[in-house]
PDB file of C-alpha atoms in Angstrom:
ATOM      1  CA  MET E   1     121.620 101.569  82.913  1.00 64.00           C
ATOM      2  CA  LYS E   2     118.033 102.552  82.395  1.00 89.00           C
ATOM      3  CA  TYR E   3     116.874 103.468  86.010  1.00 96.00           C
ATOM      4  CA  LYS E   4     112.962 103.187  86.992  1.00 96.00           C
ATOM      5  CA  LEU E   5     112.483 104.225  90.037  1.00 97.00           C
ATOM      6  CA  LEU E   6     113.741 107.240  92.080  1.00 98.00           C
ATOM      7  CA  VAL E   7     114.024 107.191  95.977  1.00 98.00           C
ATOM      8  CA  LEU E   8     114.109 110.869  98.034  1.00 98.00           C
ATOM      9  CA  ASP E   9     114.715 111.798 101.448  1.00 96.00           C
ATOM     10  CA  ILE E  10     113.035 114.804 102.492  1.00 95.00           C
ATOM     11  CA  ASP E  11     114.971 117.299 104.416  1.00 93.00           C
ATOM     12  CA  GLY E  12     118.315 118.341 103.253  1.00 94.00           C
ATOM     13  CA  THR E  13     117.597 116.416  99.591  1.00 96.00           C
ATOM     14  CA  VAL E  14     113.942 117.308  98.157  1.00 96.00           C
ATOM     15  CA  THR E  15     113.851 120.612 100.542  1.00 95.00           C
ATOM     16  CA  ASN E  16     116.184 123.510 100.850  1.00 94.00           C
ATOM     17  CA  SER E  17     117.178 124.928 103.903  1.00 91.00           C
ATOM     18  CA  LYS E  18     114.074 127.089 104.369  1.00 91.00           C
ATOM     19  CA  LYS E  19     112.053 123.337 104.158  1.00 90.00           C
ATOM     20  CA  GLU E  20     110.880 124.493 100.959  1.00 93.00           C
ATOM     21  CA  VAL E  21     110.555 122.667  97.537  1.00 96.00           C
ATOM     22  CA  THR E  22     111.628 124.764  94.884  1.00 96.00           C
ATOM     23  CA  LYS E  23     110.061 125.221  91.488  1.00 96.00           C
ATOM     24  CA  LYS E  24     112.710 123.995  89.473  1.00 97.00           C
ATOM     25  CA  THR E  25     112.699 120.684  91.804  1.00 97.00           C
ATOM     26  CA  LYS E  26     109.332 119.885  91.491  1.00 97.00           C
ATOM     27  CA  GLU E  27     109.149 120.661  88.176  1.00 97.00           C
ATOM     28  CA  ALA E  28     111.534 118.141  87.501  1.00 97.00           C
ATOM     29  CA  ILE E  29     110.422 115.221  89.648  1.00 97.00           C
ATOM     30  CA  VAL E  30     106.770 116.254  88.323  1.00 97.00           C
ATOM     31  CA  ARG E  31     107.896 115.618  84.907  1.00 96.00           C
ATOM     32  CA  LEU E  32     109.612 112.556  85.667  1.00 96.00           C
ATOM     33  CA  GLN E  33     106.283 110.729  86.938  1.00 96.00           C
ATOM     34  CA  GLU E  34     104.636 112.183  83.706  1.00 96.00           C
ATOM     35  CA  ARG E  35     106.947 109.888  82.209  1.00 95.00           C
ATOM     36  CA  GLY E  36     105.827 106.977  84.306  1.00 95.00           C
ATOM     37  CA  ILE E  37     108.740 106.591  86.333  1.00 95.00           C
ATOM     38  CA  PRO E  38     107.519 105.983  90.039  1.00 95.00           C
ATOM     39  CA  VAL E  39     108.837 108.454  93.161  1.00 97.00           C
ATOM     40  CA  ALA E  40     109.496 107.263  96.862  1.00 97.00           C
ATOM     41  CA  ILE E  41     109.882 109.522  99.384  1.00 97.00           C
ATOM     42  CA  ALA E  42     111.818 107.971 102.445  1.00 96.00           C
ATOM     43  CA  SER E  43     111.778 109.718 105.625  1.00 94.00           C
ATOM     44  CA  GLY E  44     112.180 109.422 109.170  1.00 91.00           C
ATOM     45  CA  ARG E  45     109.084 111.534 109.678  1.00 93.00           C
ATOM     46  CA  PRO E  46     105.525 110.428 110.321  1.00 95.00           C
ATOM     47  CA  PRO E  47     102.946 110.140 107.506  1.00 94.00           C
ATOM     48  CA  GLN E  48     101.277 113.637 108.317  1.00 93.00           C
ATOM     49  CA  GLY E  49     104.988 115.443 108.043  1.00 93.00           C
ATOM     50  CA  VAL E  50     105.235 113.928 104.486  1.00 95.00           C
ATOM     51  CA  TYR E  51     102.099 114.229 103.102  1.00 93.00           C
ATOM     52  CA  LYS E  52     102.506 118.627 102.344  1.00 92.00           C
ATOM     53  CA  VAL E  53     105.534 117.837 100.321  1.00 95.00           C
ATOM     54  CA  ALA E  54     103.755 114.417  98.344  1.00 96.00           C
ATOM     55  CA  GLU E  55     100.832 116.815  97.701  1.00 94.00           C
ATOM     56  CA  GLU E  56     103.373 119.497  96.191  1.00 95.00           C
ATOM     57  CA  LEU E  57     105.172 116.878  94.183  1.00 97.00           C
ATOM     58  CA  GLU E  58     101.458 115.830  92.778  1.00 96.00           C
ATOM     59  CA  PHE E  59     101.988 112.023  94.289  1.00 95.00           C
ATOM     60  CA  GLN E  60      98.295 112.062  94.445  1.00 92.00           C
ATOM     61  CA  LYS E  61      98.134 112.120  90.670  1.00 94.00           C
ATOM     62  CA  PHE E  62     100.848 109.413  89.842  1.00 92.00           C
ATOM     63  CA  GLY E  63     100.239 106.932  92.960  1.00 87.00           C
ATOM     64  CA  SER E  64     103.920 107.390  93.737  1.00 93.00           C
ATOM     65  CA  TYR E  65     105.131 106.242  97.227  1.00 96.00           C
ATOM     66  CA  ILE E  66     105.872 107.368 100.939  1.00 96.00           C
ATOM     67  CA  LEU E  67     107.872 105.512 103.351  1.00 95.00           C
ATOM     68  CA  PRO E  68     107.347 107.279 106.468  1.00 95.00           C
ATOM     69  CA  PHE E  69     109.067 106.076 109.930  1.00 94.00           C
ATOM     70  CA  ASN E  70     112.243 105.454 108.081  1.00 90.00           C
ATOM     71  CA  GLY E  71     110.281 102.647 106.276  1.00 90.00           C
ATOM     72  CA  ALA E  72     108.322 101.221 109.098  1.00 94.00           C
ATOM     73  CA  ARG E  73     105.347 101.889 106.990  1.00 94.00           C
ATOM     74  CA  ILE E  74     104.854 101.876 102.832  1.00 95.00           C
ATOM     75  CA  LEU E  75     102.190 103.999 101.846  1.00 94.00           C
ATOM     76  CA  ASN E  76     100.809 104.053  98.125  1.00 93.00           C
ATOM     77  CA  TYR E  77     100.096 108.058  98.320  1.00 92.00           C
ATOM     78  CA  LYS E  78      97.008 107.967  95.740  1.00 89.00           C
ATOM     79  CA  THR E  79      95.061 105.315  97.494  1.00 90.00           C
ATOM     80  CA  ARG E  80      96.656 105.956 100.826  1.00 88.00           C
ATOM     81  CA  GLU E  81      96.919 102.329 101.291  1.00 91.00           C
ATOM     82  CA  CYS E  82      99.306 100.536 103.533  1.00 93.00           C
ATOM     83  CA  VAL E  83     101.116  97.962 101.360  1.00 92.00           C
ATOM     84  CA  TYR E  84     103.964  97.119 104.341  1.00 92.00           C
ATOM     85  CA  GLU E  85     104.086  98.064 107.785  1.00 94.00           C
ATOM     86  CA  LYS E  86     106.198  96.965 111.139  1.00 95.00           C
ATOM     87  CA  THR E  87     105.579  97.963 114.631  1.00 97.00           C
ATOM     88  CA  LEU E  88     107.303  98.007 117.852  1.00 97.00           C
ATOM     89  CA  PRO E  89     106.476  95.150 120.232  1.00 97.00           C
ATOM     90  CA  PRO E  90     102.959  96.189 122.047  1.00 96.00           C
ATOM     91  CA  ARG E  91     104.466  97.295 125.625  1.00 95.00           C
ATOM     92  CA  LEU E  92     107.527  98.780 124.696  1.00 98.00           C
ATOM     93  CA  PRO E  93     106.185 102.063 124.530  1.00 98.00           C
ATOM     94  CA  ALA E  94     105.242 101.932 128.199  1.00 98.00           C
ATOM     95  CA  LYS E  95     108.513 100.692 129.437  1.00 98.00           C
ATOM     96  CA  LEU E  96     110.353 103.232 127.162  1.00 98.00           C
ATOM     97  CA  TRP E  97     108.341 105.790 129.009  1.00 98.00           C
ATOM     98  CA  LYS E  98     109.210 104.652 132.604  1.00 98.00           C
ATOM     99  CA  ASP E  99     112.838 104.789 131.708  1.00 98.00           C
ATOM    100  CA  ALA E 100     112.443 108.245 129.946  1.00 98.00           C
ATOM    101  CA  LYS E 101     111.221 109.560 133.301  1.00 97.00           C
ATOM    102  CA  GLU E 102     113.908 107.539 135.384  1.00 97.00           C
ATOM    103  CA  TYR E 103     116.660 109.234 133.151  1.00 97.00           C
ATOM    104  CA  GLY E 104     114.653 112.847 132.839  1.00 97.00           C
ATOM    105  CA  ILE E 105     114.481 112.616 129.061  1.00 98.00           C
ATOM    106  CA  GLY E 106     111.114 113.204 126.821  1.00 98.00           C
ATOM    107  CA  ILE E 107     109.551 110.554 125.387  1.00 98.00           C
ATOM    108  CA  ILE E 108     106.909 110.736 122.269  1.00 98.00           C
ATOM    109  CA  THR E 109     105.519 108.658 119.778  1.00 98.00           C
ATOM    110  CA  TYR E 110     102.483 109.447 116.845  1.00 97.00           C
ATOM    111  CA  ARG E 111      98.737 108.894 116.685  1.00 96.00           C
ATOM    112  CA  GLY E 112      97.060 109.893 113.388  1.00 91.00           C
ATOM    113  CA  ASP E 113      97.510 113.858 113.342  1.00 93.00           C
ATOM    114  CA  GLU E 114      98.756 113.987 116.749  1.00 97.00           C
ATOM    115  CA  ILE E 115     101.969 113.668 118.520  1.00 98.00           C
ATOM    116  CA  ILE E 116     101.361 111.869 121.797  1.00 98.00           C
ATOM    117  CA  SER E 117     103.893 113.121 124.682  1.00 98.00           C
ATOM    118  CA  GLY E 118     104.189 111.128 127.911  1.00 98.00           C
ATOM    119  CA  THR E 119     106.459 114.039 129.367  1.00 98.00           C
ATOM    120  CA  ALA E 120     105.991 117.560 129.453  1.00 97.00           C
ATOM    121  CA  PRO E 121     106.783 118.973 126.281  1.00 97.00           C
ATOM    122  CA  ASP E 122     110.013 120.215 125.744  1.00 97.00           C
ATOM    123  CA  SER E 123     111.613 122.330 122.771  1.00 97.00           C
ATOM    124  CA  TYR E 124     112.801 119.687 120.912  1.00 97.00           C
ATOM    125  CA  MET E 125     109.429 118.037 120.667  1.00 98.00           C
ATOM    126  CA  GLU E 126     107.826 121.379 119.407  1.00 97.00           C
ATOM    127  CA  ILE E 127     110.820 121.442 116.625  1.00 95.00           C
ATOM    128  CA  GLU E 128     109.229 117.995 115.732  1.00 95.00           C
ATOM    129  CA  ALA E 129     105.803 119.506 115.555  1.00 96.00           C
ATOM    130  CA  LYS E 130     106.606 122.426 113.797  1.00 94.00           C
ATOM    131  CA  ILE E 131     108.578 120.362 111.263  1.00 91.00           C
ATOM    132  CA  ASN E 132     105.501 118.226 110.609  1.00 93.00           C
ATOM    133  CA  SER E 133     102.846 120.713 111.339  1.00 93.00           C
ATOM    134  CA  ILE E 134     101.132 118.047 114.175  1.00 96.00           C
ATOM    135  CA  PRO E 135     100.083 119.600 117.403  1.00 97.00           C
ATOM    136  CA  ILE E 136     101.504 118.199 120.539  1.00 98.00           C
ATOM    137  CA  ILE E 137      98.715 116.067 123.073  1.00 98.00           C
ATOM    138  CA  TYR E 138     100.435 115.320 126.587  1.00 98.00           C
ATOM    139  CA  ARG E 139      99.236 112.201 128.397  1.00 98.00           C
ATOM    140  CA  GLU E 140     100.411 111.650 131.892  1.00 97.00           C
ATOM    141  CA  ASP E 141      98.625 108.297 131.669  1.00 97.00           C
ATOM    142  CA  PHE E 142     101.055 107.440 128.241  1.00 98.00           C
ATOM    143  CA  GLY E 143     102.042 103.941 129.524  1.00 96.00           C
ATOM    144  CA  THR E 144      98.404 102.481 129.397  1.00 97.00           C
ATOM    145  CA  TYR E 145      97.145 105.437 126.990  1.00 98.00           C
ATOM    146  CA  VAL E 146      99.642 104.138 123.672  1.00 98.00           C
ATOM    147  CA  ASP E 147      97.853 100.222 123.523  1.00 97.00           C
ATOM    148  CA  PHE E 148      97.678 101.000 119.712  1.00 97.00           C
ATOM    149  CA  PRO E 149     100.296 100.156 117.000  1.00 96.00           C
ATOM    150  CA  VAL E 150     103.253 101.915 117.264  1.00 97.00           C
ATOM    151  CA  ASN E 151     105.966 102.255 114.481  1.00 96.00           C
ATOM    152  CA  LYS E 152     108.391 104.569 116.255  1.00 96.00           C
ATOM    153  CA  CYS E 153     109.054 106.183 119.972  1.00 98.00           C
ATOM    154  CA  LEU E 154     111.072 109.179 119.581  1.00 97.00           C
ATOM    155  CA  LEU E 155     113.078 110.096 123.287  1.00 98.00           C
ATOM    156  CA  THR E 156     113.803 113.818 123.419  1.00 98.00           C
ATOM    157  CA  GLY E 157     116.974 115.417 125.291  1.00 97.00           C
ATOM    158  CA  LYS E 158     120.153 117.816 125.559  1.00 97.00           C
ATOM    159  CA  PRO E 159     122.468 116.453 123.100  1.00 96.00           C
ATOM    160  CA  GLU E 160     125.170 115.911 125.684  1.00 97.00           C
ATOM    161  CA  ASP E 161     122.448 113.594 127.590  1.00 97.00           C
ATOM    162  CA  LEU E 162     121.208 111.592 124.726  1.00 96.00           C
ATOM    163  CA  GLU E 163     124.818 111.030 123.482  1.00 96.00           C
ATOM    164  CA  ALA E 164     125.653 109.128 126.714  1.00 97.00           C
ATOM    165  CA  LEU E 165     122.278 107.515 126.644  1.00 97.00           C
ATOM    166  CA  GLU E 166     122.226 105.945 123.283  1.00 96.00           C
ATOM    167  CA  PRO E 167     124.594 102.538 124.070  1.00 97.00           C
ATOM    168  CA  VAL E 168     122.614 102.299 127.034  1.00 97.00           C
ATOM    169  CA  PHE E 169     119.347 102.147 125.446  1.00 98.00           C
ATOM    170  CA  ALA E 170     120.732 100.388 122.450  1.00 96.00           C
ATOM    171  CA  GLN E 171     122.104  97.685 124.847  1.00 97.00           C
ATOM    172  CA  LYS E 172     118.859  97.329 126.745  1.00 97.00           C
ATOM    173  CA  TYR E 173     116.558  97.131 124.036  1.00 97.00           C
ATOM    174  CA  VAL E 174     118.862  95.057 122.071  1.00 96.00           C
ATOM    175  CA  HIS E 175     116.370  92.294 121.568  1.00 96.00           C
ATOM    176  CA  GLU E 176     113.058  94.662 120.832  1.00 96.00           C
ATOM    177  CA  ALA E 177     113.986  97.468 118.650  1.00 96.00           C
ATOM    178  CA  GLN E 178     116.850  99.528 117.312  1.00 92.00           C
ATOM    179  CA  VAL E 179     117.847 102.703 118.965  1.00 94.00           C
ATOM    180  CA  PHE E 180     120.088 105.316 117.476  1.00 89.00           C
ATOM    181  CA  ARG E 181     120.580 109.324 117.596  1.00 87.00           C
ATOM    182  CA  SER E 182     119.262 110.687 114.181  1.00 83.00           C
ATOM    183  CA  GLU E 183     119.569 114.318 115.472  1.00 85.00           C
ATOM    184  CA  PRO E 184     121.729 115.098 118.552  1.00 90.00           C
ATOM    185  CA  TYR E 185     118.606 116.245 120.835  1.00 95.00           C
ATOM    186  CA  PHE E 186     116.619 112.656 118.968  1.00 95.00           C
ATOM    187  CA  LEU E 187     116.832 109.136 119.909  1.00 95.00           C
ATOM    188  CA  GLU E 188     114.723 107.215 117.194  1.00 94.00           C
ATOM    189  CA  VAL E 189     113.240 103.644 118.603  1.00 96.00           C
ATOM    190  CA  THR E 190     112.052 101.653 115.723  1.00 94.00           C
ATOM    191  CA  PRO E 191     110.947  98.231 115.011  1.00 95.00           C
ATOM    192  CA  LYS E 192     114.105  95.585 114.928  1.00 92.00           C
ATOM    193  CA  ASN E 193     115.427  95.376 111.486  1.00 85.00           C
ATOM    194  CA  VAL E 194     114.058  98.452 109.857  1.00 87.00           C
ATOM    195  CA  ASP E 195     115.863 100.894 107.959  1.00 88.00           C
ATOM    196  CA  LYS E 196     115.521 102.585 104.791  1.00 92.00           C
ATOM    197  CA  ALA E 197     117.064  99.618 102.559  1.00 93.00           C
ATOM    198  CA  TYR E 198     114.988  96.927 104.189  1.00 90.00           C
ATOM    199  CA  CYS E 199     111.806  98.512 103.575  1.00 90.00           C
ATOM    200  CA  LEU E 200     112.639  99.180  99.715  1.00 95.00           C
ATOM    201  CA  ARG E 201     113.295  95.740  99.194  1.00 94.00           C
ATOM    202  CA  HIS E 202     109.139  95.184  99.582  1.00 93.00           C
ATOM    203  CA  LEU E 203     108.733  98.275  97.568  1.00 95.00           C
ATOM    204  CA  LEU E 204     111.000  96.875  94.541  1.00 96.00           C
ATOM    205  CA  GLU E 205     108.869  93.625  94.669  1.00 95.00           C
ATOM    206  CA  ILE E 206     105.531  95.309  94.679  1.00 93.00           C
ATOM    207  CA  LEU E 207     106.697  97.468  91.697  1.00 94.00           C
ATOM    208  CA  GLY E 208     108.600  95.025  90.253  1.00 96.00           C
ATOM    209  CA  ILE E 209     111.956  96.707  89.651  1.00 96.00           C
ATOM    210  CA  LYS E 210     115.640  95.665  90.268  1.00 96.00           C
ATOM    211  CA  ARG E 211     117.492  97.340  92.745  1.00 96.00           C
ATOM    212  CA  GLU E 212     120.274  98.198  89.895  1.00 96.00           C
ATOM    213  CA  GLU E 213     117.414 100.407  88.427  1.00 97.00           C
ATOM    214  CA  MET E 214     117.042 102.436  91.223  1.00 98.00           C
ATOM    215  CA  VAL E 215     118.461 105.795  92.260  1.00 98.00           C
ATOM    216  CA  CYS E 216     118.505 106.851  95.931  1.00 98.00           C
ATOM    217  CA  CYS E 217     119.247 110.217  97.164  1.00 98.00           C
ATOM    218  CA  GLY E 218     120.049 111.541 100.558  1.00 96.00           C
ATOM    219  CA  ASP E 219     122.085 113.716 103.103  1.00 95.00           C
ATOM    220  CA  GLY E 220     121.888 112.368 106.810  1.00 90.00           C
ATOM    221  CA  PHE E 221     122.770 108.802 108.579  1.00 85.00           C
ATOM    222  CA  ASN E 222     119.486 107.728 107.750  1.00 87.00           C
ATOM    223  CA  ASP E 223     119.930 107.452 104.494  1.00 93.00           C
ATOM    224  CA  LEU E 224     122.931 105.516 104.547  1.00 93.00           C
ATOM    225  CA  SER E 225     121.233 101.986 103.947  1.00 93.00           C
ATOM    226  CA  MET E 226     119.388 103.036 100.947  1.00 96.00           C
ATOM    227  CA  ILE E 227     122.537 105.036  99.434  1.00 97.00           C
ATOM    228  CA  GLN E 228     124.640 101.454 100.090  1.00 97.00           C
ATOM    229  CA  PHE E 229     121.636  99.458  98.766  1.00 97.00           C
ATOM    230  CA  ALA E 230     120.914 101.486  95.519  1.00 97.00           C
ATOM    231  CA  GLY E 231     122.144 100.722  91.854  1.00 97.00           C
ATOM    232  CA  LEU E 232     123.167 104.292  92.115  1.00 98.00           C
ATOM    233  CA  GLY E 233     123.522 105.997  95.298  1.00 98.00           C
ATOM    234  CA  VAL E 234     123.373 109.762  95.470  1.00 98.00           C
ATOM    235  CA  ALA E 235     125.016 111.846  98.243  1.00 97.00           C
ATOM    236  CA  MET E 236     123.642 115.448  98.150  1.00 97.00           C
ATOM    237  CA  ALA E 237     126.682 118.028  97.976  1.00 97.00           C
ATOM    238  CA  ASN E 238     125.599 119.097 101.399  1.00 96.00           C
ATOM    239  CA  ALA E 239     125.559 115.825 102.979  1.00 95.00           C
ATOM    240  CA  GLN E 240     127.526 114.619 105.912  1.00 92.00           C
ATOM    241  CA  GLU E 241     130.811 112.903 105.337  1.00 94.00           C
ATOM    242  CA  ALA E 242     130.009 109.547 106.179  1.00 92.00           C
ATOM    243  CA  VAL E 243     127.431 109.412 103.304  1.00 95.00           C
ATOM    244  CA  LYS E 244     129.644 110.877 100.683  1.00 97.00           C
ATOM    245  CA  GLU E 245     132.048 108.346 101.627  1.00 97.00           C
ATOM    246  CA  VAL E 246     129.582 105.598 100.320  1.00 96.00           C
ATOM    247  CA  ALA E 247     128.016 107.205  97.686  1.00 97.00           C
ATOM    248  CA  ASP E 248     128.642 106.580  94.180  1.00 98.00           C
ATOM    249  CA  TYR E 249     127.577 110.175  92.638  1.00 98.00           C
ATOM    250  CA  ILE E 250     127.750 113.521  94.945  1.00 98.00           C
ATOM    251  CA  THR E 251     125.891 116.275  93.107  1.00 98.00           C
ATOM    252  CA  GLU E 252     127.496 119.313  92.239  1.00 97.00           C
ATOM    253  CA  GLN E 253     124.692 121.271  93.444  1.00 95.00           C
ATOM    254  CA  ASP E 254     123.316 121.225  97.086  1.00 94.00           C
ATOM    255  CA  ASN E 255     119.569 121.099  98.086  1.00 94.00           C
ATOM    256  CA  ASP E 256     119.550 125.219  98.538  1.00 94.00           C
ATOM    257  CA  HIS E 257     120.551 125.044  94.516  1.00 95.00           C
ATOM    258  CA  ASP E 258     118.209 122.162  93.123  1.00 96.00           C
ATOM    259  CA  GLY E 259     120.551 119.160  93.364  1.00 97.00           C
ATOM    260  CA  ILE E 260     117.526 116.890  92.450  1.00 97.00           C
ATOM    261  CA  ALA E 261     116.935 118.079  89.284  1.00 97.00           C
ATOM    262  CA  GLU E 262     120.734 117.909  88.624  1.00 97.00           C
ATOM    263  CA  VAL E 263     120.520 113.980  89.400  1.00 98.00           C
ATOM    264  CA  ILE E 264     117.339 113.808  86.925  1.00 97.00           C
ATOM    265  CA  GLU E 265     118.816 115.409  84.079  1.00 96.00           C
ATOM    266  CA  LYS E 266     122.043 113.759  84.501  1.00 96.00           C
ATOM    267  CA  PHE E 267     120.665 110.114  85.181  1.00 96.00           C
ATOM    268  CA  PHE E 268     116.899 109.821  84.076  1.00 94.00           C
ATOM    269  CA  ASP E 269     116.796 112.404  80.894  1.00 80.00           C
TER     270      ASP E 269
END
């Protein structure tokens, strides 16, 4: 099988435990693009959190793609053109804000290069801000201020609180959004029927590539859909067990030892 597209998660896949892209991994990804094979980053991060890694991998030169918010958007990185997008229902952020205050948890969404918080910033929001290198703007009028299109809201709190609240929110908003825990301290609220596999179908149509010609690599729960959907689904050696169980291939090297370079050498070179 000749593979024609490589799709990567960022954290725990492209980047190592220090959130860095190693020289060997970068060289392997750039070499692949130089041969005319497109690369896409599919991440739960907002666009600004993906840009730094995309620039490091020279996406602006080759016109590769980023899929932030787990695929609620697809951007051609060279042109910054949004070629696909799904958003939450217009009044849903205000409803979530009301519930967040009632249950004593945090809520944020994203606008441009800012995180918009509807509750006093907590340590979990600060993690999100640090990872993506964008500031937190606290808005006491969050319910009326957020009148712009929203691809994702993030609820924050103690792991034990969110574990209990996940089924409550998932059931309450079952007809408007999907709710899932991406980290112990995060509940992600995204548009209905949005996951990495769903949006990759649109990218394949844009590129004229078949599913069987795509390799997808990841390590976490939000990578499950694309790993199962891909022609070749790859779990990193450091991946969660649920990811390894559905993968076609598990790397010998983890993300700290250039597991992506191993994939490129084995399946593309």
